[in-house]
Amino acid sequence: MHKWSVRLLALSASLVLAACGERLESGAACPALCSGETLALKDTTIDAVILDTTLIGFPPRGSANFATLTNSGDTAEVRYVVRFDTLIRNYTSGTATIPIAVVDSAYLRLSIEEDLSRFSAPVTFEAYDVDTTAVDSMTRAVLPLFRPGQLIGTVTVDSAALKDSVVLFLNNAAVAGKIATGQRLRIGIRVRSAQPVRIAVLTANTGGSQPLLRYDPAPSDTAIRSVTVVPQSLTPVGEPRIALDFVDYNVVAAGAAPLPADVIGVGGPRGYRAYLRFAIPARITDSTTVIRATLVLTQKPSSTYGFADSIIVAPQVVIATREITDLSKAALITDTLPGQVPPSIFRLPSLRFPPNGNVERRFDIADVVRRFWLSASSERVPQAIVLRSTLEGIGPVEAQFYSLEAPPALRPRLIITYLPRSEFGIP
């Protein structure tokens, strides 16, 4: 058979499927192509989810373009730390290099993404000296340093004036003391407001929009301009890759209570992702044509943390092989490109809903079932997806769903509509 004949046959078959795709249960929808026969679609509900768990800490430290400053009282608070481990300690006057002894007009500038921020009242920004000799990975050691004796700057901005940036003036003597004694400056920022507040801050990953430290190194000499210092981390010593992740990061101060055992979570202050692994029976994968596949999860109401936002939950297909045994690492190897949620290779649709809902949520995952799981070996690449928030690392709202530990009626399930292959084709 000629190649063009094979291609024509394949094209014809695809046209038949497309022609009958609207109403596969009715042969009358395509009488010329389907000869009036009814295609026997079948539905089955299966307990295909064999593993579900909540992964914590997304996006990974050092990987995001946005950090969050959040405060809704005792229910949720997320703070932000930025490091300036290399300070400019001298200035040049003529041919002389002069050590900096005093500074003036020291301030920290933060760039803000207004569209991702939420505030309805004046917002107070507070800056603290959070330098510590504790192990760098122990971020909980930083929280006690947000205390009055460590406060080095504060500013209150009216909600109407809070736009694309905020300038937080710092204590000049505190900054000068760090410079003169060869110390590093690590600044912790928190926000307060009479109403729940969320500020999306552009991180050090954004280049020109990153946080900046500025100060006048010679207040008595008007010919000397202010200097600008960019964020940098020099610890852990000898671990430059890890140090880079600690240039700036979030610290959760409230809203970090663990989830119940019978619940999986998405989003929230702690950055949850839900990981679900499937085992679709061979009777489906080997001898049927899958038409629809719907993951059904029962939502458990969760706190809104004082925000009226809904949450957008996006499924992503895990393409990590079984060699990746760390599920948190596997959850980063997906069909979605960084910063694009969606689109993705399999274009699984997202769902938007309130975090305090108490209903079933249905996720269409047919595309990955048909295009990937039915053709790839599950021994090589597990059948798995992760559910994540599109405001991961920014918005504190979260979605909670009942897990495999819940009563049977609440557990995840998969509804598949399929056509036995022996019954499908052109007569």
Protein backbone atom coordinates (compact mmCIF):
# COMPACT_ATOMS: atom_id res chain seq x y z
CA MET A 1 0.00 0.00 0.00
CA HIS A 2 1.36 3.46 -0.89
CA LYS A 3 2.23 5.89 1.88
CA TRP A 4 -0.43 8.29 0.65
CA SER A 5 -3.02 5.54 0.93
CA VAL A 6 -2.05 4.84 4.51
CA ARG A 7 -2.25 8.54 5.35
CA LEU A 8 -5.65 8.81 3.65
CA LEU A 9 -6.95 5.85 5.62
CA ALA A 10 -5.68 7.37 8.87
CA LEU A 11 -7.22 10.72 8.00
CA SER A 12 -10.53 9.06 7.18
CA ALA A 13 -10.53 7.24 10.48
CA SER A 14 -9.88 10.48 12.36
CA LEU A 15 -12.70 12.18 10.51
CA VAL A 16 -15.06 9.36 11.44
CA LEU A 17 -14.14 9.76 15.09
CA ALA A 18 -14.55 13.53 14.89
CA ALA A 19 -17.90 13.21 13.10
CA CYS A 20 -19.23 10.88 15.77
CA GLY A 21 -17.51 12.65 18.67
CA GLU A 22 -20.35 15.00 19.51
CA ARG A 23 -22.88 12.26 20.23
CA LEU A 24 -21.20 8.91 20.23
CA GLU A 25 -24.25 7.33 21.82
CA SER A 26 -26.41 8.20 18.80
CA GLY A 27 -25.72 6.70 15.41
CA ALA A 28 -28.14 9.21 13.92
CA ALA A 29 -25.61 11.95 14.53
CA CYS A 30 -23.50 10.67 11.64
CA PRO A 31 -25.68 8.31 9.55
CA ALA A 32 -23.45 8.36 6.50
CA LEU A 33 -20.28 7.40 8.35
CA CYS A 34 -21.65 5.27 11.17
CA SER A 35 -24.37 3.46 9.17
CA GLY A 36 -26.99 4.31 11.78
CA GLU A 37 -25.48 2.06 14.43
CA THR A 38 -25.51 3.02 18.11
CA LEU A 39 -22.08 3.05 19.73
CA ALA A 40 -22.31 1.34 23.11
CA LEU A 41 -20.64 3.79 25.46
CA LYS A 42 -20.11 2.47 28.95
CA ASP A 43 -19.47 4.24 32.23
CA THR A 44 -17.49 2.83 35.11
CA THR A 45 -16.54 4.28 38.47
CA ILE A 46 -13.31 2.88 39.85
CA ASP A 47 -11.16 3.43 42.91
CA ALA A 48 -8.16 4.15 40.71
CA VAL A 49 -6.30 6.41 43.16
CA ILE A 50 -3.85 4.23 45.05
CA LEU A 51 -1.82 6.98 46.72
CA ASP A 52 -2.61 10.54 47.72
CA THR A 53 -0.56 12.82 49.89
CA THR A 54 0.11 16.49 50.58
CA LEU A 55 3.52 17.90 49.70
CA ILE A 56 4.70 21.07 51.44
CA GLY A 57 6.88 24.01 50.48
CA PHE A 58 5.95 25.09 46.96
CA PRO A 59 7.23 26.91 45.08
CA PRO A 60 10.67 25.75 46.28
CA ARG A 61 12.76 28.37 48.01
CA GLY A 62 14.67 30.52 45.55
CA SER A 63 12.63 29.55 42.49
CA ALA A 64 9.78 32.07 42.40
CA ASN A 65 9.46 35.50 40.85
CA PHE A 66 7.01 36.58 43.55
CA ALA A 67 7.05 36.34 47.32
CA THR A 68 4.22 37.29 49.61
CA LEU A 69 3.71 39.55 52.58
CA THR A 70 0.46 38.41 54.15
CA ASN A 71 -1.33 39.18 57.38
CA SER A 72 -4.89 38.36 58.37
CA GLY A 73 -4.38 38.31 62.11
CA ASP A 74 -3.88 35.03 63.91
CA THR A 75 -5.18 32.89 61.04
CA ALA A 76 -2.44 33.57 58.49
CA GLU A 77 0.78 35.55 58.39
CA VAL A 78 3.69 35.18 55.99
CA ARG A 79 6.82 37.33 56.27
CA TYR A 80 9.66 38.00 53.86
CA VAL A 81 13.44 37.97 54.34
CA VAL A 82 16.00 39.50 51.96
CA ARG A 83 19.76 39.30 52.47
CA PHE A 84 22.45 41.84 51.73
CA ASP A 85 25.56 39.92 52.75
CA THR A 86 27.94 42.12 50.76
CA LEU A 87 27.65 45.81 51.62
CA ILE A 88 29.52 48.66 49.98
CA ARG A 89 31.94 49.74 52.71
CA ASN A 90 33.99 52.48 51.01
CA TYR A 91 33.46 55.42 48.72
CA THR A 92 35.83 57.34 46.47
CA SER A 93 36.49 61.05 46.80
CA GLY A 94 38.99 62.30 44.24
CA THR A 95 41.79 59.76 44.38
CA ALA A 96 41.10 58.71 47.97
CA THR A 97 39.19 55.61 49.06
CA ILE A 98 37.40 56.42 52.29
CA PRO A 99 35.78 53.88 54.65
CA ILE A 100 32.11 54.56 55.31
CA ALA A 101 31.55 55.64 58.91
CA VAL A 102 28.05 57.18 58.72
CA VAL A 103 25.22 56.99 56.23
CA ASP A 104 22.11 58.98 55.47
CA SER A 105 18.82 58.26 53.70
CA ALA A 106 19.17 54.48 53.98
CA TYR A 107 16.17 52.67 52.60
CA LEU A 108 14.91 49.40 51.20
CA ARG A 109 12.88 49.52 47.98
CA LEU A 110 10.41 46.72 47.24
CA SER A 111 8.67 46.33 43.90
CA ILE A 112 5.02 45.27 44.10
CA GLU A 113 2.71 43.50 41.68
CA GLU A 114 -0.51 45.35 42.36
CA ASP A 115 -2.75 42.96 40.39
CA LEU A 116 -1.74 40.07 42.64
CA SER A 117 -2.00 42.07 45.87
CA ARG A 118 -5.07 42.54 48.08
CA PHE A 119 -5.53 45.39 50.57
CA SER A 120 -8.37 47.73 51.53
CA ALA A 121 -6.87 49.82 54.35
CA PRO A 122 -3.56 51.56 55.08
CA VAL A 123 -0.69 49.09 55.22
CA THR A 124 2.23 49.32 57.65
CA PHE A 125 5.54 47.82 56.57
CA GLU A 126 8.04 46.95 59.30
CA ALA A 127 11.72 46.07 58.79
CA TYR A 128 13.72 44.03 61.30
CA ASP A 129 17.36 43.05 61.60
CA VAL A 130 17.08 39.24 61.35
CA ASP A 131 20.74 38.30 61.05
CA THR A 132 21.50 35.15 63.03
CA THR A 133 24.24 32.58 63.38
CA ALA A 134 21.69 29.76 63.35
CA VAL A 135 21.77 27.13 60.60
CA ASP A 136 20.50 28.78 57.43
CA SER A 137 17.95 26.10 56.63
CA MET A 138 16.30 26.54 60.04
CA THR A 139 14.08 29.45 59.03
CA ARG A 140 12.08 29.08 62.24
CA ALA A 141 15.12 30.54 64.01
CA VAL A 142 14.41 33.80 62.19
CA LEU A 143 10.90 34.32 63.60
CA PRO A 144 11.99 35.31 67.16
CA LEU A 145 14.03 38.14 65.63
CA PHE A 146 10.84 39.95 64.57
CA ARG A 147 10.72 41.77 67.90
CA PRO A 148 10.78 45.45 68.94
CA GLY A 149 14.48 45.50 69.80
CA GLN A 150 15.33 44.43 66.23
CA LEU A 151 13.07 46.96 64.48
CA ILE A 152 15.10 49.14 62.09
CA GLY A 153 12.40 50.81 59.99
CA THR A 154 8.69 51.33 59.50
CA VAL A 155 6.38 53.09 57.10
CA THR A 156 2.60 53.25 56.71
CA VAL A 157 1.18 53.67 53.22
CA ASP A 158 -2.40 54.62 52.44
CA SER A 159 -4.16 52.03 50.32
CA ALA A 160 -4.74 54.56 47.54
CA ALA A 161 -1.01 55.37 47.40
CA LEU A 162 0.24 51.79 47.43
CA LYS A 163 1.03 51.09 43.78
CA ASP A 164 4.04 49.51 42.12
CA SER A 165 6.61 49.94 44.89
CA VAL A 166 7.19 50.91 48.50
CA VAL A 167 10.20 52.69 50.04
CA LEU A 168 10.97 51.62 53.58
CA PHE A 169 13.44 53.99 55.27
CA LEU A 170 15.85 52.28 57.65
CA ASN A 171 17.66 53.36 60.79
CA ASN A 172 20.81 55.05 59.47
CA ALA A 173 22.88 54.22 62.55
CA ALA A 174 21.95 50.55 62.32
CA VAL A 175 22.98 50.37 58.67
CA ALA A 176 26.20 52.32 59.29
CA GLY A 177 27.06 50.01 62.18
CA LYS A 178 26.77 46.94 59.91
CA ILE A 179 29.02 48.60 57.33
CA ALA A 180 31.67 49.83 59.76
CA THR A 181 32.00 46.50 61.57
CA GLY A 182 32.03 44.35 58.43
CA GLN A 183 28.73 42.67 59.18
CA ARG A 184 25.99 41.60 56.78
CA LEU A 185 22.51 43.13 56.69
CA ARG A 186 19.57 40.74 56.59
CA ILE A 187 16.16 42.37 56.63
CA GLY A 188 12.91 40.72 57.65
CA ILE A 189 9.71 42.46 56.56
CA ARG A 190 6.21 42.04 57.89
CA VAL A 191 3.00 43.90 57.13
CA ARG A 192 0.11 45.00 59.31
CA SER A 193 -3.28 46.42 58.42
CA ALA A 194 -6.73 46.84 59.94
CA GLN A 195 -8.02 44.50 57.21
CA PRO A 196 -6.54 41.32 55.76
CA VAL A 197 -3.62 42.26 53.52
CA ARG A 198 -1.61 40.44 50.89
CA ILE A 199 1.29 42.11 49.08
CA ALA A 200 2.97 40.33 46.16
CA VAL A 201 6.65 41.31 46.18
CA LEU A 202 8.96 40.81 43.21
CA THR A 203 11.91 38.69 44.27
CA ALA A 204 15.62 38.76 43.53
CA ASN A 205 14.90 36.51 40.53
CA THR A 206 13.36 39.42 38.62
CA GLY A 207 16.53 41.38 37.88
CA GLY A 208 15.72 45.07 37.60
CA SER A 209 12.63 44.76 39.81
CA GLN A 210 14.42 43.02 42.66
CA PRO A 211 14.64 44.50 46.17
CA LEU A 212 17.30 47.20 46.44
CA LEU A 213 19.17 48.72 49.38
CA ARG A 214 20.35 52.33 48.98
CA TYR A 215 22.21 54.75 51.24
CA ASP A 216 24.23 57.96 51.08
CA PRO A 217 27.80 57.02 52.13
CA ALA A 218 28.96 60.62 52.67
CA PRO A 219 26.19 62.88 54.00
CA SER A 220 28.56 65.85 54.31
CA ASP A 221 29.73 65.68 50.69
CA THR A 222 26.98 66.47 48.20
CA ALA A 223 29.22 65.42 45.32
CA ILE A 224 29.07 61.79 46.47
CA ARG A 225 26.03 59.94 45.17
CA SER A 226 24.03 57.30 46.99
CA VAL A 227 25.12 53.71 46.44
CA THR A 228 22.89 50.78 45.53
CA VAL A 229 23.32 47.27 46.92
CA VAL A 230 21.64 44.24 45.38
CA PRO A 231 20.59 41.15 47.36
CA GLN A 232 23.22 38.47 47.95
CA SER A 233 23.66 35.51 50.25
CA LEU A 234 27.07 34.08 51.19
CA THR A 235 25.85 31.21 53.34
CA PRO A 236 25.90 28.28 53.67
CA VAL A 237 29.64 28.67 53.15
CA GLY A 238 30.93 26.49 50.34
CA GLU A 239 27.40 25.84 49.03
CA PRO A 240 26.82 28.58 46.43
CA ARG A 241 23.77 26.88 44.92
CA ILE A 242 22.02 26.61 48.26
CA ALA A 243 23.14 30.12 49.22
CA LEU A 244 21.48 31.42 46.07
CA ASP A 245 18.16 29.97 47.22
CA PHE A 246 18.47 31.93 50.46
CA VAL A 247 18.92 35.35 48.84
CA ASP A 248 15.27 36.02 49.67
CA TYR A 249 12.50 33.80 50.95
CA ASN A 250 9.23 33.63 52.85
CA VAL A 251 8.75 32.59 56.47
CA VAL A 252 5.34 31.39 57.65
CA ALA A 253 4.45 32.91 61.03
CA ALA A 254 0.79 31.79 61.27
CA GLY A 255 -1.48 29.47 59.33
CA ALA A 256 0.92 26.54 59.50
CA ALA A 257 -1.29 24.02 61.33
CA PRO A 258 -0.92 20.52 59.84
CA LEU A 259 -3.77 19.06 57.80
CA PRO A 260 -5.95 16.29 59.23
CA ALA A 261 -4.93 12.75 58.28
CA ASP A 262 -7.98 12.29 56.05
CA VAL A 263 -7.36 15.44 53.98
CA ILE A 264 -5.07 16.51 51.14
CA GLY A 265 -4.44 20.19 50.47
CA VAL A 266 -3.65 22.63 47.68
CA GLY A 267 -2.24 26.15 48.11
CA GLY A 268 -2.35 27.82 51.50
CA PRO A 269 0.33 29.65 53.50
CA ARG A 270 2.58 26.58 53.55
CA GLY A 271 2.45 26.04 49.79
CA TYR A 272 0.66 22.69 49.47
CA ARG A 273 0.56 20.46 46.41
CA ALA A 274 -1.60 17.35 46.33
CA TYR A 275 0.02 14.32 44.72
CA LEU A 276 -2.25 11.53 43.43
CA ARG A 277 -1.09 8.27 41.88
CA PHE A 278 -3.43 6.08 39.85
CA ALA A 279 -3.65 2.45 38.78
CA ILE A 280 -6.17 2.18 35.95
CA PRO A 281 -7.22 -1.47 35.48
CA ALA A 282 -5.90 -3.38 32.47
CA ARG A 283 -9.47 -4.07 31.35
CA ILE A 284 -9.71 -0.34 30.62
CA THR A 285 -6.22 0.32 29.30
CA ASP A 286 -5.91 -2.74 27.09
CA SER A 287 -9.24 -3.10 25.34
CA THR A 288 -11.17 0.18 25.32
CA THR A 289 -11.19 3.61 23.78
CA VAL A 290 -11.48 6.16 26.61
CA ILE A 291 -13.91 8.95 25.78
CA ARG A 292 -14.03 10.78 29.12
CA ALA A 293 -12.11 10.49 32.37
CA THR A 294 -13.13 12.52 35.42
CA LEU A 295 -11.36 12.67 38.74
CA VAL A 296 -13.96 13.29 41.45
CA LEU A 297 -12.78 14.82 44.72
CA THR A 298 -14.99 15.83 47.62
CA GLN A 299 -14.04 19.24 48.93
CA LYS A 300 -13.78 19.86 52.64
CA PRO A 301 -14.43 23.48 53.70
CA SER A 302 -11.26 25.33 54.68
CA SER A 303 -10.49 28.77 56.06
CA THR A 304 -10.64 31.78 53.76
CA TYR A 305 -8.08 33.52 56.02
CA GLY A 306 -10.17 36.66 55.76
CA PHE A 307 -9.89 36.93 51.98
CA ALA A 308 -12.78 36.79 49.53
CA ASP A 309 -10.65 35.21 46.80
CA SER A 310 -11.60 31.99 45.14
CA ILE A 311 -8.84 29.48 44.43
CA ILE A 312 -7.87 28.17 41.01
CA VAL A 313 -6.68 24.58 41.20
CA ALA A 314 -4.62 23.41 38.23
CA PRO A 315 -3.87 19.73 37.56
CA GLN A 316 -0.39 18.95 36.24
CA VAL A 317 0.75 15.62 34.86
CA VAL A 318 3.76 14.11 36.60
CA ILE A 319 6.22 12.84 34.00
CA ALA A 320 8.97 11.84 36.43
CA THR A 321 10.06 8.21 36.19
CA ARG A 322 10.05 5.76 39.08
CA GLU A 323 13.72 6.49 39.66
CA ILE A 324 12.57 9.78 41.25
CA THR A 325 11.45 8.39 44.60
CA ASP A 326 11.23 11.77 46.35
CA LEU A 327 7.66 12.83 45.62
CA SER A 328 8.45 16.51 46.21
CA LYS A 329 11.03 16.33 43.43
CA ALA A 330 8.67 14.33 41.22
CA ALA A 331 6.02 17.02 41.71
CA LEU A 332 8.35 19.49 39.99
CA ILE A 333 8.81 17.30 36.90
CA THR A 334 5.51 17.87 35.16
CA ASP A 335 4.01 18.63 31.78
CA THR A 336 3.70 22.32 32.60
CA LEU A 337 6.50 24.75 31.83
CA PRO A 338 7.66 26.98 34.70
CA GLY A 339 5.50 30.07 35.02
CA GLN A 340 2.78 28.73 32.71
CA VAL A 341 -0.25 27.36 34.56
CA PRO A 342 -1.96 26.60 32.20
CA PRO A 343 -1.19 25.91 29.36
CA SER A 344 0.53 22.56 29.52
CA ILE A 345 1.27 19.71 27.15
CA PHE A 346 -1.92 17.88 28.05
CA ARG A 347 -3.96 21.04 28.69
CA LEU A 348 -5.83 19.68 31.68
CA PRO A 349 -8.41 22.35 32.59
CA SER A 350 -8.27 24.19 35.90
CA LEU A 351 -11.17 24.73 38.27
CA ARG A 352 -12.05 27.92 40.16
CA PHE A 353 -14.10 27.66 43.34
CA PRO A 354 -14.34 29.12 46.86
CA PRO A 355 -12.08 27.56 49.49
CA ASN A 356 -14.98 27.05 51.93
CA GLY A 357 -17.07 24.91 49.58
CA ASN A 358 -18.46 21.53 50.58
CA VAL A 359 -19.25 19.82 47.27
CA GLU A 360 -17.76 17.45 44.73
CA ARG A 361 -15.16 18.91 42.37
CA ARG A 362 -14.69 17.20 39.03
CA PHE A 363 -11.40 17.44 37.16
CA ASP A 364 -11.28 16.44 33.51
CA ILE A 365 -8.15 14.32 33.03
CA ALA A 366 -9.22 12.50 29.85
CA ASP A 367 -6.43 13.96 27.74
CA VAL A 368 -3.64 12.50 29.84
CA VAL A 369 -5.40 9.15 30.12
CA ARG A 370 -5.80 8.86 26.36
CA ARG A 371 -2.55 10.42 25.21
CA PHE A 372 -0.08 9.30 27.85
CA TRP A 373 -1.20 6.75 30.42
CA LEU A 374 -2.69 4.31 27.91
CA SER A 375 0.49 4.29 25.86
CA ALA A 376 3.27 4.73 28.44
CA SER A 377 4.36 1.91 30.70
CA SER A 378 3.23 2.55 34.25
CA GLU A 379 6.22 0.48 35.37
CA ARG A 380 8.44 3.21 33.95
CA VAL A 381 6.37 6.37 34.51
CA PRO A 382 3.75 6.15 37.28
CA GLN A 383 0.26 7.38 36.45
CA ALA A 384 0.25 10.50 38.61
CA ILE A 385 -0.88 14.11 38.74
CA VAL A 386 -0.35 16.98 41.14
CA LEU A 387 -2.92 19.61 41.97
CA ARG A 388 -1.54 23.08 42.63
CA SER A 389 -2.81 26.59 43.12
CA THR A 390 -2.19 29.09 40.35
CA LEU A 391 -1.32 31.61 43.11
CA GLU A 392 1.10 29.21 44.75
CA GLY A 393 3.42 31.11 47.05
CA ILE A 394 1.33 34.28 46.85
CA GLY A 395 -2.25 33.71 47.97
CA PRO A 396 -2.95 32.12 51.38
CA VAL A 397 -6.29 30.54 50.43
CA GLU A 398 -6.25 26.79 50.08
CA ALA A 399 -8.40 23.94 48.86
CA GLN A 400 -8.85 20.81 50.93
CA PHE A 401 -10.14 17.47 49.68
CA TYR A 402 -10.91 14.21 51.43
CA SER A 403 -8.23 11.58 50.94
CA LEU A 404 -8.05 7.80 50.86
CA GLU A 405 -8.11 7.91 54.67
CA ALA A 406 -11.65 9.34 54.67
CA PRO A 407 -14.89 7.31 54.76
CA PRO A 408 -15.51 5.43 51.46
CA ALA A 409 -18.20 7.80 50.17
CA LEU A 410 -15.78 10.76 50.40
CA ARG A 411 -12.69 9.19 48.88
CA PRO A 412 -11.26 10.11 45.47
CA ARG A 413 -12.68 8.17 42.55
CA LEU A 414 -12.34 8.07 38.79
CA ILE A 415 -15.28 7.99 36.39
CA ILE A 416 -14.38 6.68 32.94
CA THR A 417 -16.62 6.67 29.90
CA TYR A 418 -15.27 4.24 27.34
CA LEU A 419 -16.03 2.29 24.21
CA PRO A 420 -14.97 -1.35 23.91
CA ARG A 421 -12.66 -1.46 20.95
CA SER A 422 -14.35 -4.49 19.47
CA GLU A 423 -17.49 -2.41 19.05
CA PHE A 424 -15.87 0.62 17.43
CA GLY A 425 -15.11 1.18 13.79
CA ILE A 426 -16.62 1.66 10.33
CA PRO A 427 -18.87 -1.29 9.40
